[in-house]
Amino acid sequence: MSEWTRSASMMPELLSALLSGALTTIEITFFSFILATVIGAALAIVQSFPATLPRAVIRVYVEVMRGTPVLTQLFVLYFGLAQIGIKLDPIPVAILGFGINGGALLTEVFRAGLQSVHVGQSEAAFMLGMSRLKALRYVLLPQAMRVVIPPLANYGVGLLKETALASAVAAPELSFYARNLVTKTYLSGPIYVMAATIYIAMSFPLSRLAQHLELRASRGRRAP
Amino acid sequence: MGTHAKGLLKRFCGRKDLNWPPGMTANDLQGLANAPPLITVSNLCKSFGGQPALDNVSLTVAAGERVALIGSSGSGKTTLLRCVAHLEKPTSGEVIVAGRHVGDRIVDGRKIVMLDRQLAEIRTGIGMVFQRFNLFPHLTALENIMLGPLKVLRMKRDEIEPFALELLKKVGLAHKAGAYPEHLSGGQQQRVAIARSLAMRPKLMLFDEATSALDPELVAEVLEVMRQLAAEGMTMLIVTHEMAFAEDVADRIVVMDHGTIVDQGRPADLIANPRHPRTLALLRPKRAANLRSAS
Ligand SMILES: Nc1ncnc2c1ncn2[C@@H]1O[C@H](COP(=O)(O)OP(=O)(O)O)[C@@H](O)[C@H]1O
Ligand SMILES: [Mg+2]
């Protein structure tokens, strides 16, 4: 019996196991995307203020995150923190790890977005009596989003695939399940094809959404 | 002005931090002669990377007064205006607007930092019209006008909308309420920008070459709105290259050259009796050229 026919008979079990892994993949992707976006926007806003110390700290954070592999960062969170008595479960570790890593990337994205808004816009906002925060919220950020949305959407698509690394800290996501099933059944071909199909089924709608948002942003209103 | 707007006006006037003079009469102006000036600039210096842009400038503007700032390009007019609004931090010297010191200051050798919030409060009473309009491109004309009252004065939408529409009508753009800035001509954008400033009920309006970025045929419509504002008694500090407008509208013309004030006076006096060659060159370029070639 070839591995394909054997796997056909085991299809229901394999599929339900892989799909429950896919749910975890979605969970990790969703929450780390939110975390990364919040970190990125917040730090870019802090960077837009003149205070130099917070800016230096943020630069160090961004450089460290960009200069080390995500896998290493996950290990540090998982094993490193455990050594000093902080034991986190794999899923929170994955969410935190990808969130903090993506936060650094998105700090740069939001910073570029804010810098793309003409300085006259903040001056006009200030002359209406707005504080820096109000100017950011009502004038600068809405305009920065035109520049931010395309890379943000692409980051989301990339993140979905990148979460496969979380299997290294035993987060029970799609790749983790796939590998475990292969170890148990030796059906490596069919199982990895099924896993790949599920990844595509999840990422295709996301990348279509990204394309749509990108198109809309590029058509968006420009400063006259 | 509609009854609703009048009600709003009362509300605003009731605010103790915003007691600008609405609809001043000549008598009021007499009284104000003794009142402290709305703007006091003393010994203001500003340099950019060691290059002085303002060199010991002192100037006062009384409430209800229209002052035109003229001078050739690079003479420091914009910098002076921006220092009054504290968009530019003076290198030294003092700016007082409506009795309040603007920016950080040093008292008894100690630096007193002006907070973002305090600065914002002072700017609430100052309207500024920019050469490049600076309308918010993601908002319609009406939304541009309402943003300040909604978010800074925390008014309700139904409170401010009738007033905002009235301002649009006042600048002749009632039919453009829903238009985004990119769909408005330069002259229309500038008129919306003026209405946006007026929505905050400023005590004082600053104009930085409000018509310089406009096609020639669009200049008049903006000057007309400014003329109307002047007629209503608004205190205005106007940087302009429109000499006929300055002579016509200003109570006083101030001439700048190389970062200093070289001449000032009532337009008629200044034309009859210019004390500085720049004054003559700016106000009567043709005559100045004739005099030069004759001598
Ligand atoms: N942000 C700036 N950085 C450097 N130099 C500046 C800046 N703004 C103005 N200047 C210089 O200051 C001088 C006065 O400029 P400005 O106030 O814009 O003059 P005006 O408005 O009369 O044309 C000019 O020499 C100009 O180059
Ligand atoms: Mg200028």
XYZ file of C-alpha atoms and ligand atoms in Angstrom:
547
model
C 0.000 0.000 0.000
C 1.509 3.308 -1.028
C 1.684 6.118 1.515
C -0.932 8.060 -0.449
C -3.586 5.329 -0.330
C -2.789 4.657 3.340
C -3.176 8.339 4.092
C -6.486 8.447 2.218
C -7.906 5.999 4.711
C -6.555 8.092 7.612
C -7.737 11.336 6.067
C -10.342 12.335 8.687
C -7.905 11.976 11.601
C -5.042 13.698 9.820
C -7.206 16.535 8.651
C -8.811 17.207 12.006
C -5.411 17.216 13.707
C -3.936 19.578 11.112
C -6.952 21.879 11.243
C -6.758 22.205 14.999
C -3.098 23.177 14.451
C -4.241 25.706 11.865
C -6.524 27.297 14.462
C -3.538 27.833 16.725
C -1.611 29.282 13.776
C -4.424 31.777 13.260
C -4.528 32.568 16.963
C -0.788 33.240 17.139
C -0.835 35.264 13.907
C -3.813 37.353 14.997
C -2.610 38.256 18.459
C 1.016 38.835 17.519
C -0.140 41.045 14.629
C -2.198 43.158 17.050
C 0.681 43.308 19.541
C 3.213 44.230 16.838
C 0.928 46.956 15.462
C 0.348 48.474 18.894
C 4.078 48.400 19.695
C 5.024 49.765 16.272
C 2.521 52.640 16.362
C 3.279 53.527 19.978
C 7.059 53.552 19.543
C 6.869 55.513 16.292
C 4.766 58.099 18.117
C 7.270 58.267 20.982
C 10.050 58.662 18.417
C 8.242 61.608 16.865
C 8.664 63.549 20.126
C 11.868 65.490 20.632
C 12.986 63.699 23.839
C 16.288 61.974 23.000
C 16.601 59.232 25.657
C 13.445 57.290 24.720
C 14.456 57.606 21.086
C 17.849 56.072 21.779
C 16.257 53.199 23.717
C 13.860 52.529 20.859
C 16.707 52.532 18.331
C 18.531 49.907 20.384
C 15.381 47.772 20.562
C 14.833 48.033 16.810
C 18.455 47.169 16.023
C 18.547 44.192 18.399
C 15.319 42.770 16.967
C 16.453 43.282 13.405
C 19.919 41.903 14.062
C 18.860 38.562 15.566
C 16.822 35.657 14.133
C 13.227 35.311 15.337
C 14.012 31.727 16.284
C 16.703 32.900 18.679
C 14.301 35.435 20.136
C 11.719 32.708 20.740
C 14.333 30.536 22.444
C 15.411 33.399 24.672
C 11.805 33.995 25.699
C 11.063 30.322 26.234
C 14.235 28.892 27.739
C 15.956 32.056 28.883
C 13.011 33.317 30.911
C 12.443 29.841 32.345
C 15.962 29.922 33.781
C 15.152 33.028 35.790
C 11.916 31.463 36.990
C 9.457 32.888 34.478
C 7.789 29.927 32.828
C 5.556 30.847 29.925
C 3.444 28.472 27.861
C 4.427 27.968 24.214
C 1.515 29.908 22.718
C 2.032 33.047 24.834
C 5.751 32.808 24.109
C 5.039 32.679 20.380
C 2.610 35.615 20.535
C 5.021 37.658 22.624
C 8.020 36.720 20.494
C 6.455 37.509 17.136
C 4.752 40.577 18.595
C 7.967 42.058 19.952
C 9.887 41.141 16.811
C 7.211 42.542 14.495
C 6.896 45.611 16.708
C 10.443 46.601 15.785
C 9.724 46.201 12.093
C 6.476 48.117 12.323
C 8.101 50.912 14.362
C 10.057 51.685 11.210
C 6.948 51.355 9.057
C 4.919 53.762 11.198
C 7.871 56.142 11.493
C 8.166 56.310 7.705
C 4.404 56.832 7.519
C 4.469 59.742 9.951
C 7.469 61.272 8.208
C 5.649 61.142 4.895
C 3.116 63.682 6.194
C 4.132 67.255 5.385
C 5.285 69.289 8.389
C 2.722 71.972 7.468
C 0.013 69.528 8.538
C 1.201 69.419 12.157
C 1.730 73.172 12.142
C -1.851 73.723 10.986
C -3.048 71.334 13.697
C -0.953 73.096 16.364
C -2.381 76.459 15.313
C -5.873 75.103 15.977
C -4.687 74.597 19.546
C -4.042 70.872 19.276
C -1.508 69.202 21.525
C 1.020 66.867 19.912
C -1.103 63.864 20.777
C -4.253 65.367 19.293
C -2.388 66.376 16.142
C -1.099 62.809 15.848
C -4.486 61.271 16.381
C -6.645 63.469 14.198
C -4.261 64.778 11.551
C -1.003 62.833 11.224
C -1.926 59.186 11.813
C -4.940 59.179 9.468
C -2.677 60.485 6.717
C 0.225 58.213 7.639
C -2.035 55.170 7.219
C -1.944 55.652 3.455
C 1.754 54.837 3.562
C 1.536 52.338 6.430
C -1.268 50.047 5.243
C 0.492 48.279 2.334
C 3.575 47.158 4.306
C 1.369 46.408 7.310
C -0.813 44.067 5.254
C 2.237 42.398 3.723
C 3.692 41.951 7.179
C 0.504 40.140 8.192
C 0.798 37.722 5.261
C 4.463 37.019 6.031
C 3.704 36.572 9.708
C 1.199 33.798 9.041
C 3.950 31.698 7.434
C 6.617 32.772 9.898
C 4.583 31.389 12.830
C 5.725 27.919 11.688
C 8.886 28.705 13.673
C 6.815 28.533 16.837
C 6.889 24.757 16.520
C 10.473 24.998 17.755
C 9.164 26.016 21.177
C 6.439 23.354 20.957
C 3.546 25.699 20.238
C 0.858 23.360 18.905
C 0.361 25.117 15.586
C 0.040 23.711 12.074
C 3.706 22.836 11.438
C 4.046 21.341 14.885
C 1.099 19.027 14.255
C 2.380 18.141 10.806
C 5.766 17.118 12.144
C 4.255 15.096 14.992
C 1.921 13.263 12.620
C 4.831 12.452 10.328
C 6.807 11.029 13.249
C 3.844 8.867 14.193
C 2.720 7.703 10.743
C 5.771 8.194 8.445
C 3.379 9.698 5.862
C 5.649 12.671 5.239
C 4.604 13.354 1.621
C 0.822 13.541 2.046
C 0.954 15.268 5.415
C 3.250 18.078 4.298
C 1.213 18.562 1.113
C -1.917 18.830 3.225
C -0.212 21.287 5.582
C 0.961 23.377 2.631
C -2.557 23.392 1.210
C -3.959 24.621 4.503
C -1.308 27.392 4.651
C -2.279 28.492 1.148
C -5.972 28.395 2.026
C -5.234 30.761 4.907
C -2.713 33.069 3.263
C -4.439 33.482 -0.096
C -7.419 35.463 1.254
C -4.995 37.473 3.371
C -2.778 38.403 0.452
C -5.845 39.302 -1.631
C -6.922 41.571 1.201
C -3.423 43.052 1.282
C -3.527 43.710 -2.458
C -6.938 45.306 -2.142
C -5.810 47.585 0.687
C -2.653 48.497 -1.208
C -4.646 49.486 -4.264
C -7.036 51.525 -2.178
C -4.193 53.263 -0.370
C -2.433 54.158 -3.616
C -5.659 55.700 -4.891
C -6.142 57.554 -1.598
C -6.204 61.282 -1.369
C -2.891 63.009 -1.588
C -1.970 66.270 0.051
C -2.817 68.892 -2.581
C -25.097 86.374 11.369
C -27.835 83.892 12.259
C -29.300 83.679 15.733
C -27.601 80.368 16.326
C -24.214 81.813 15.536
C -24.949 84.729 17.850
C -25.691 82.261 20.611
C -22.394 80.556 19.915
C -20.621 83.858 20.005
C -22.038 84.504 23.474
C -20.906 81.089 24.601
C -17.420 81.685 23.343
C -17.275 85.137 24.873
C -18.356 83.654 28.160
C -15.166 81.586 28.180
C -12.741 83.490 30.341
C -9.740 82.356 28.330
C -11.161 83.600 25.052
C -12.296 87.173 25.565
C -11.376 88.520 22.154
C -13.143 91.614 20.981
C -16.088 90.746 18.754
C -17.277 93.507 16.428
C -15.268 96.412 17.760
C -16.308 99.991 17.192
C -14.121 103.054 16.787
C -14.864 103.984 20.407
C -13.664 100.622 21.578
C -10.502 101.187 19.625
C -9.972 104.498 21.442
C -10.274 102.666 24.722
C -7.842 100.033 23.558
C -5.184 102.626 22.905
C -4.478 102.494 26.638
C -4.981 98.752 26.904
C -1.946 96.494 26.712
C -1.129 95.438 23.152
C -2.280 92.054 21.875
C 1.196 91.216 20.614
C 4.413 92.457 22.178
C 7.650 91.335 20.608
C 10.761 92.565 22.430
C 14.378 92.299 21.311
C 13.643 89.155 19.350
C 16.614 87.392 17.788
C 16.464 84.200 15.808
C 19.296 82.568 13.952
C 19.458 79.399 11.903
C 22.800 77.667 12.312
C 24.528 80.901 13.286
C 22.935 82.882 10.443
C 20.718 85.599 11.923
C 17.205 85.700 10.432
C 15.852 88.156 13.018
C 18.151 90.689 14.625
C 16.776 92.429 17.712
C 13.237 92.977 16.485
C 10.682 94.775 18.658
C 7.083 95.265 17.613
C 3.715 95.770 19.243
C 0.290 95.205 17.726
C -2.784 96.618 19.455
C -6.066 94.745 19.609
C -8.084 95.574 16.521
C -5.063 96.812 14.620
C -4.114 95.637 11.103
C -0.386 95.533 10.572
C 1.149 94.650 7.219
C 4.685 93.260 7.202
C 6.532 93.912 3.978
C 10.088 93.352 2.881
C 12.023 91.553 0.217
C 12.362 87.789 0.216
C 14.553 86.511 3.044
C 14.143 89.641 5.158
C 12.677 87.637 8.063
C 8.922 88.239 7.751
C 7.936 84.574 7.942
C 10.346 83.941 10.788
C 8.842 86.825 12.791
C 5.314 85.527 12.234
C 6.334 81.997 13.154
C 8.032 83.217 16.330
C 4.810 84.956 17.377
C 3.019 81.598 16.959
C 6.011 79.788 18.506
C 6.308 77.518 15.498
C 9.867 78.781 15.625
C 11.720 78.989 18.932
C 13.412 82.392 19.325
C 17.141 82.390 20.025
C 16.576 85.246 22.461
C 14.015 87.916 23.212
C 10.438 87.800 24.308
C 7.008 87.300 22.747
C 3.835 88.124 24.655
C 0.425 87.422 23.145
C -2.732 88.572 24.931
C -0.787 89.086 28.126
C 0.753 85.640 28.119
C 4.405 84.937 27.625
C 4.894 82.535 24.714
C 7.530 79.830 25.084
C 10.151 79.008 27.717
C 11.528 81.857 29.749
C 14.223 82.535 32.257
C 13.252 84.072 35.582
C 15.996 84.704 38.175
C 18.345 82.545 36.176
C 15.926 79.593 36.271
C 14.362 78.274 33.122
C 10.591 77.955 33.184
C 9.541 75.540 30.482
C 6.246 76.152 28.728
C 4.210 72.964 28.586
C 2.752 71.597 25.370
C -0.695 72.111 26.885
C -0.088 75.780 27.751
C 1.288 76.498 24.309
C -1.729 74.794 22.734
C -4.016 76.962 24.868
C -2.342 80.168 23.654
C -2.447 79.007 20.046
C -6.178 78.365 20.380
C -6.565 82.141 20.344
C -4.271 82.666 17.341
C -5.360 81.873 13.799
C -2.686 81.276 11.200
C -3.067 81.214 7.441
C -0.193 79.589 5.584
C 1.204 80.249 2.145
C 0.560 76.583 1.227
C -2.945 76.468 2.833
C -2.180 73.252 4.773
C -5.747 72.007 4.692
C -6.161 68.473 6.010
C -6.455 66.408 2.805
C -8.286 63.505 4.454
C -11.171 65.734 5.544
C -13.845 67.624 3.608
C -14.013 71.423 3.681
C -16.680 71.297 6.389
C -14.775 68.702 8.430
C -11.618 70.814 8.163
C -13.501 73.728 9.685
C -15.148 71.660 12.422
C -12.088 69.682 13.547
C -10.712 72.338 15.911
C -14.022 73.162 17.614
C -14.827 69.439 17.940
C -11.509 68.186 19.243
C -9.994 71.246 20.923
C -13.028 73.154 22.220
C -14.890 69.849 22.687
C -18.085 71.197 21.177
C -20.881 68.943 19.971
C -21.248 68.396 16.264
C -24.756 69.859 16.121
C -23.508 72.916 18.026
C -20.688 73.702 15.652
C -22.010 72.553 12.286
C -24.397 75.492 11.689
C -21.618 77.915 12.583
C -19.138 76.088 10.330
C -21.630 76.234 7.447
C -22.080 79.924 8.102
C -18.324 80.463 7.920
C -18.244 78.569 4.619
C -20.956 80.875 3.350
C -19.018 83.879 4.574
C -16.015 82.853 2.454
C -18.355 82.135 -0.475
C -18.063 78.343 -0.436
C -21.361 77.147 0.994
C -21.704 74.807 -1.978
C -18.333 73.139 -1.319
C -19.010 71.825 2.196
C -18.556 68.203 1.156
C -15.586 68.718 -1.178
C -12.138 67.385 -0.357
C -9.219 69.856 -0.648
C -7.835 68.148 -3.779
C -11.054 69.055 -5.568
C -10.791 72.754 -4.681
C -8.811 75.445 -6.468
C -5.983 77.151 -4.582
C -8.122 80.192 -3.898
C -10.942 78.021 -2.586
C -8.551 76.060 -0.394
C -7.163 79.230 1.100
C -10.647 80.515 1.843
C -11.510 77.235 3.592
C -8.252 77.571 5.535
C -9.297 81.051 6.688
C -12.718 79.718 7.709
C -10.998 76.893 9.580
C -9.028 79.431 11.624
C -12.097 81.579 12.244
C -14.010 78.585 13.594
C -11.757 78.767 16.663
C -12.804 82.372 17.248
C -9.221 83.653 17.372
C -8.290 86.960 18.964
C -5.664 87.410 16.351
C -5.013 86.262 12.793
C -1.578 85.800 11.257
C -1.291 85.662 7.465
C 1.929 84.478 5.824
C 1.765 85.434 2.155
C -1.728 84.005 1.935
C -1.953 84.717 -1.797
C 1.605 84.024 -2.967
C 0.963 80.433 -4.003
C -2.142 81.341 -6.004
C -2.663 81.838 -9.709
C -3.102 85.583 -10.340
C -6.807 85.272 -11.145
C -7.477 83.662 -7.740
C -5.750 86.303 -5.607
C -8.664 88.741 -5.478
C -11.160 86.308 -3.938
C -8.835 85.635 -0.993
C -7.946 89.299 -0.499
C -11.660 90.071 -0.478
C -12.214 87.696 2.454
C -9.272 89.259 4.289
C -10.621 92.735 3.610
C -13.958 91.714 5.080
C -12.239 90.365 8.186
C -10.356 93.629 8.585
C -13.625 95.551 8.281
C -15.057 93.432 11.107
C -12.284 94.563 13.422
C -10.133 91.443 13.517
C -6.584 92.001 14.739
C -4.366 90.991 11.833
C -0.647 90.670 11.256
C -0.270 90.247 7.521
C 2.851 89.329 5.579
C 2.163 90.281 1.992
C 3.627 91.299 -1.323
C 0.313 92.842 -2.395
C 1.276 96.472 -1.846
C -2.032 97.964 -2.950
C -3.817 95.695 -0.498
C -1.414 96.581 2.318
C -1.804 100.317 1.699
C -5.554 99.937 1.589
C -6.240 97.656 4.527
C -3.389 98.159 6.993
C -3.450 100.700 9.810
C 0.310 100.423 9.858
C 2.937 99.093 7.485
C 6.130 97.622 8.909
C 9.121 97.337 6.588
C 11.707 94.624 7.221
C 15.153 94.272 5.762
C 17.907 91.816 6.674
C 16.143 90.670 9.824
C 15.415 94.099 11.232
C 12.538 96.566 11.120
C 13.812 99.511 9.093
C 10.681 101.623 8.784
C 7.073 101.737 9.886
C 4.078 104.010 9.919
C 0.630 104.693 8.541
C 0.537 103.797 4.850
C -0.041 107.387 3.705
C 2.786 108.720 5.898
C 5.125 106.007 4.796
C 4.509 106.715 1.131
C 4.795 110.454 1.578
C 7.790 110.236 3.837
C 9.805 107.029 3.503
C 12.750 106.979 5.872
C 14.479 104.007 4.350
C 15.352 103.311 0.704
C 13.766 99.846 1.034
C 10.417 101.425 1.863
C 10.476 103.423 -1.313
C 11.623 100.465 -3.386
C 8.849 98.252 -2.017
C 5.956 100.697 -2.040
C 6.731 102.514 -5.259
C 9.072 100.313 -7.250
C 8.606 102.297 -10.471
C 9.242 105.673 -8.866
C 12.255 104.339 -7.040
C 13.670 103.042 -10.289
C 13.000 106.372 -11.987
C 14.709 108.280 -9.202
C 17.696 106.000 -9.403
C 18.058 106.344 -13.132
C 17.576 110.137 -12.919
C 20.331 110.577 -10.343
N 14.102 76.685 8.766
C 15.118 77.436 8.339
N 16.374 76.953 8.322
C 17.404 77.702 7.918
N 17.292 78.968 7.518
C 16.079 79.529 7.507
C 14.923 78.788 7.908
N 13.850 79.589 7.802
C 14.301 80.776 7.350
N 15.635 80.741 7.166
C 16.460 81.858 6.713
O 16.133 82.996 7.476
C 16.063 84.149 6.667
C 14.694 84.791 6.764
O 13.755 83.938 6.153
P 12.217 84.223 6.133
O 11.762 84.589 7.498
O 11.558 83.045 5.507
O 12.116 85.484 5.186
P 10.870 86.065 4.377
O 9.642 85.426 4.883
O 10.927 87.536 4.631
O 11.120 85.771 2.938
C 16.430 83.710 5.260
O 17.796 83.969 5.060
C 16.164 82.237 5.278
O 17.018 81.572 4.393
Mg 8.257 84.237 3.813
